[in-house]
């Protein structure tokens, strides 16, 4: 009788461990998929930003043609960002774009007729909206990464994560376009 009771207890413990493992695995898969979805949303908004940059550069170039070096730097930063693979290289490339756009908009400040241009205003408004969408997508992504990394790093879920090859993901930290003063380099 005592053996039967111990067998039931052992079966219950094994069942509970298996159930915990299955539930944790499913949660890890769901979080990994949310991280991937968050990254794809960031990518969509970054592509939209990349599409706006040439139009913005051309609009400013019409008024400030002597700023050729700045236009080239913005174009180079855009090209690096398009080619970037992975979270850290992408974040570094985006920081370059942000610095270039800040300088480009600072140059535009020196030309009142440019600031009054409907095309420039429309592009600036669209860029601002896109920056907001990037910030929202980045926040969603980083929230999901935090949840996944917490589960991957916490005991006992870390055992399940290690068993099935789940690894911590990298946060997407980029320079905030509205953080700090605009540096004018004329």
Short mmCIF file of C-alpha atoms in Angstrom, two decimals:
data_model
loop_
_atom_site.label_atom_id
_atom_site.label_comp_id
_atom_site.label_asym_id
_atom_site.label_seq_id
_atom_site.Cartn_x
_atom_site.Cartn_y
_atom_site.Cartn_z
CA UNK A 1 0.00 0.00 0.00
CA UNK A 2 2.82 2.40 0.88
CA UNK A 3 4.54 1.59 -2.43
CA UNK A 4 1.42 2.46 -4.38
CA UNK A 5 1.12 5.76 -2.55
CA UNK A 6 4.79 6.59 -3.29
CA UNK A 7 4.28 5.62 -6.93
CA UNK A 8 1.34 8.04 -7.16
CA UNK A 9 3.35 10.78 -5.47
CA UNK A 10 6.29 10.19 -7.84
CA UNK A 11 3.95 10.18 -10.85
CA UNK A 12 2.37 13.41 -9.61
CA UNK A 13 5.77 15.09 -9.21
CA UNK A 14 6.93 13.92 -12.65
CA UNK A 15 3.63 15.10 -14.15
CA UNK A 16 3.93 18.50 -12.46
CA UNK A 17 7.52 18.92 -13.71
CA UNK A 18 6.48 17.92 -17.25
CA UNK A 19 3.50 20.28 -17.16
CA UNK A 20 5.72 23.11 -15.92
CA UNK A 21 8.26 22.35 -18.68
CA UNK A 22 5.58 22.36 -21.38
CA UNK A 23 3.98 25.58 -20.14
CA UNK A 24 7.36 27.30 -19.83
CA UNK A 25 8.43 26.14 -23.30
CA UNK A 26 5.20 27.48 -24.80
CA UNK A 27 5.65 30.79 -23.00
CA UNK A 28 9.23 31.06 -24.27
CA UNK A 29 8.08 30.36 -27.84
CA UNK A 30 5.33 32.99 -27.55
CA UNK A 31 7.76 35.59 -26.23
CA UNK A 32 10.35 34.78 -28.90
CA UNK A 33 7.65 35.26 -31.55
CA UNK A 34 6.61 38.58 -30.00
CA UNK A 35 10.24 39.72 -30.05
CA UNK A 36 10.50 38.77 -33.73
CA UNK A 37 7.23 40.55 -34.47
CA UNK A 38 8.45 43.63 -32.62
CA UNK A 39 11.66 43.63 -34.64
CA UNK A 40 9.73 43.37 -37.91
CA UNK A 41 7.60 46.36 -36.86
CA UNK A 42 10.77 48.36 -36.19
CA UNK A 43 12.09 47.31 -39.58
CA UNK A 44 8.91 48.52 -41.33
CA UNK A 45 9.20 51.95 -39.73
CA UNK A 46 12.92 52.20 -40.41
CA UNK A 47 12.33 51.42 -44.09
CA UNK A 48 9.73 54.17 -44.16
CA UNK A 49 12.29 56.54 -42.64
CA UNK A 50 14.88 55.51 -45.24
CA UNK A 51 12.40 56.30 -48.01
CA UNK A 52 11.86 59.83 -46.64
CA UNK A 53 15.53 60.75 -46.32
CA UNK A 54 16.37 61.21 -50.03
CA UNK A 55 13.36 63.50 -50.52
CA UNK A 56 14.29 65.55 -47.46
CA UNK A 57 17.92 65.82 -48.59
CA UNK A 58 16.89 66.92 -52.08
CA UNK A 59 14.52 69.53 -50.70
CA UNK A 60 17.20 71.02 -48.44
CA UNK A 61 19.82 70.74 -51.20
CA UNK A 62 17.72 73.05 -53.36
CA UNK A 63 18.24 75.81 -50.79
CA UNK A 64 21.64 74.92 -49.32
CA UNK A 65 23.63 73.40 -52.17
CA UNK A 66 26.94 74.30 -50.48
CA UNK A 67 26.27 71.70 -47.73
CA UNK A 68 27.44 68.85 -50.00
CA UNK A 69 29.47 67.14 -47.26
CA UNK A 70 26.44 66.97 -44.98
CA UNK A 71 24.28 65.49 -47.76
CA UNK A 72 26.94 62.87 -48.46
CA UNK A 73 27.18 61.94 -44.76
CA UNK A 74 23.41 61.52 -44.52
CA UNK A 75 23.40 59.37 -47.66
CA UNK A 76 26.27 57.24 -46.30
CA UNK A 77 24.51 56.81 -42.95
CA UNK A 78 21.33 55.75 -44.78
CA UNK A 79 23.26 53.20 -46.85
CA UNK A 80 24.94 51.76 -43.71
CA UNK A 81 21.57 51.49 -41.98
CA UNK A 82 19.97 49.70 -44.93
CA UNK A 83 22.82 47.18 -44.98
CA UNK A 84 22.99 46.65 -41.19
CA UNK A 85 22.31 43.15 -39.91
CA UNK A 86 21.47 42.50 -36.28
CA UNK A 87 20.29 44.61 -33.40
CA UNK A 88 23.59 46.28 -32.34
CA UNK A 89 24.80 47.15 -35.88
CA UNK A 90 21.33 48.46 -36.72
CA UNK A 91 21.26 50.62 -33.58
CA UNK A 92 24.70 52.06 -34.39
CA UNK A 93 23.63 52.83 -37.96
CA UNK A 94 20.41 54.47 -36.76
CA UNK A 95 22.39 56.70 -34.42
CA UNK A 96 24.36 57.90 -37.46
CA UNK A 97 21.16 58.68 -39.33
CA UNK A 98 19.72 60.54 -36.34
CA UNK A 99 22.84 62.71 -36.04
CA UNK A 100 22.75 63.44 -39.77
CA UNK A 101 19.08 64.34 -39.74
CA UNK A 102 19.61 66.64 -36.76
CA UNK A 103 22.31 68.50 -38.66
CA UNK A 104 20.18 68.59 -41.80
CA UNK A 105 17.24 70.10 -39.93
CA UNK A 106 19.58 72.54 -38.20
CA UNK A 107 20.83 73.71 -41.60
CA UNK A 108 17.22 74.09 -42.72
CA UNK A 109 16.64 76.46 -39.80
CA UNK A 110 19.01 78.95 -41.47
CA UNK A 111 16.74 79.23 -44.53
CA UNK A 112 13.37 80.83 -43.74
CA UNK A 113 12.09 80.26 -47.29
CA UNK A 114 12.89 76.53 -46.92
CA UNK A 115 11.11 76.33 -43.57
CA UNK A 116 8.08 77.90 -45.24
CA UNK A 117 8.15 75.46 -48.18
CA UNK A 118 5.09 73.21 -48.25
CA UNK A 119 7.14 70.27 -49.48
CA UNK A 120 9.68 70.67 -46.66
CA UNK A 121 6.95 71.07 -44.05
CA UNK A 122 5.15 67.96 -45.31
CA UNK A 123 8.38 65.93 -45.27
CA UNK A 124 9.26 67.20 -41.81
CA UNK A 125 5.81 66.30 -40.51
CA UNK A 126 5.99 62.83 -42.05
CA UNK A 127 9.47 62.33 -40.60
CA UNK A 128 8.23 63.37 -37.16
CA UNK A 129 5.32 60.92 -37.40
CA UNK A 130 7.68 58.16 -38.51
CA UNK A 131 10.06 58.90 -35.61
CA UNK A 132 7.10 58.53 -33.23
CA UNK A 133 6.19 55.19 -34.78
CA UNK A 134 9.80 54.02 -34.50
CA UNK A 135 9.83 55.00 -30.83
CA UNK A 136 6.59 53.10 -30.20
CA UNK A 137 7.83 50.01 -32.08
CA UNK A 138 11.14 50.18 -30.22
CA UNK A 139 9.35 50.36 -26.88
CA UNK A 140 7.19 47.34 -27.76
CA UNK A 141 10.23 45.37 -28.92
CA UNK A 142 12.30 46.23 -25.85
CA UNK A 143 9.38 45.32 -23.55
CA UNK A 144 9.14 41.90 -25.17
CA UNK A 145 12.92 41.43 -25.01
CA UNK A 146 12.82 42.28 -21.29
CA UNK A 147 10.08 39.69 -20.69
CA UNK A 148 11.90 37.02 -22.67
CA UNK A 149 15.25 37.77 -21.03
CA UNK A 150 13.65 37.67 -17.58
CA UNK A 151 12.16 34.26 -18.28
CA UNK A 152 15.40 32.96 -19.84
CA UNK A 153 17.42 34.19 -16.85
CA UNK A 154 15.07 33.18 -14.02
CA UNK A 155 15.23 29.88 -12.21
CA UNK A 156 13.72 27.32 -12.89
CA UNK A 157 12.56 28.54 -16.31
CA UNK A 158 16.24 29.04 -17.23
CA UNK A 159 16.62 25.23 -17.17
CA UNK A 160 13.89 24.84 -19.80
CA UNK A 161 15.33 27.74 -21.82
CA UNK A 162 18.82 26.26 -21.78
CA UNK A 163 17.49 22.80 -22.65
CA UNK A 164 15.75 24.15 -25.78
CA UNK A 165 18.38 26.69 -26.80
CA UNK A 166 16.63 29.94 -25.90
CA UNK A 167 19.08 32.79 -25.46
CA UNK A 168 18.68 36.35 -24.19
CA UNK A 169 17.95 38.89 -26.92
CA UNK A 170 19.58 42.31 -27.36
CA UNK A 171 17.74 45.52 -26.60
CA UNK A 172 17.38 48.05 -29.42
CA UNK A 173 18.83 51.19 -27.90
CA UNK A 174 19.18 54.10 -30.26
CA UNK A 175 19.79 57.75 -29.75
CA UNK A 176 16.50 59.49 -29.18
CA UNK A 177 16.00 62.10 -31.92
CA UNK A 178 14.56 64.59 -29.44
CA UNK A 179 17.17 64.06 -26.73
CA UNK A 180 19.65 66.90 -26.27
CA UNK A 181 20.34 70.07 -28.21
CA UNK A 182 20.87 70.17 -31.94
CA UNK A 183 24.54 70.57 -32.80
CA UNK A 184 25.03 73.04 -35.67
CA UNK A 185 28.32 72.54 -37.46
CA UNK A 186 28.53 75.33 -40.05
#
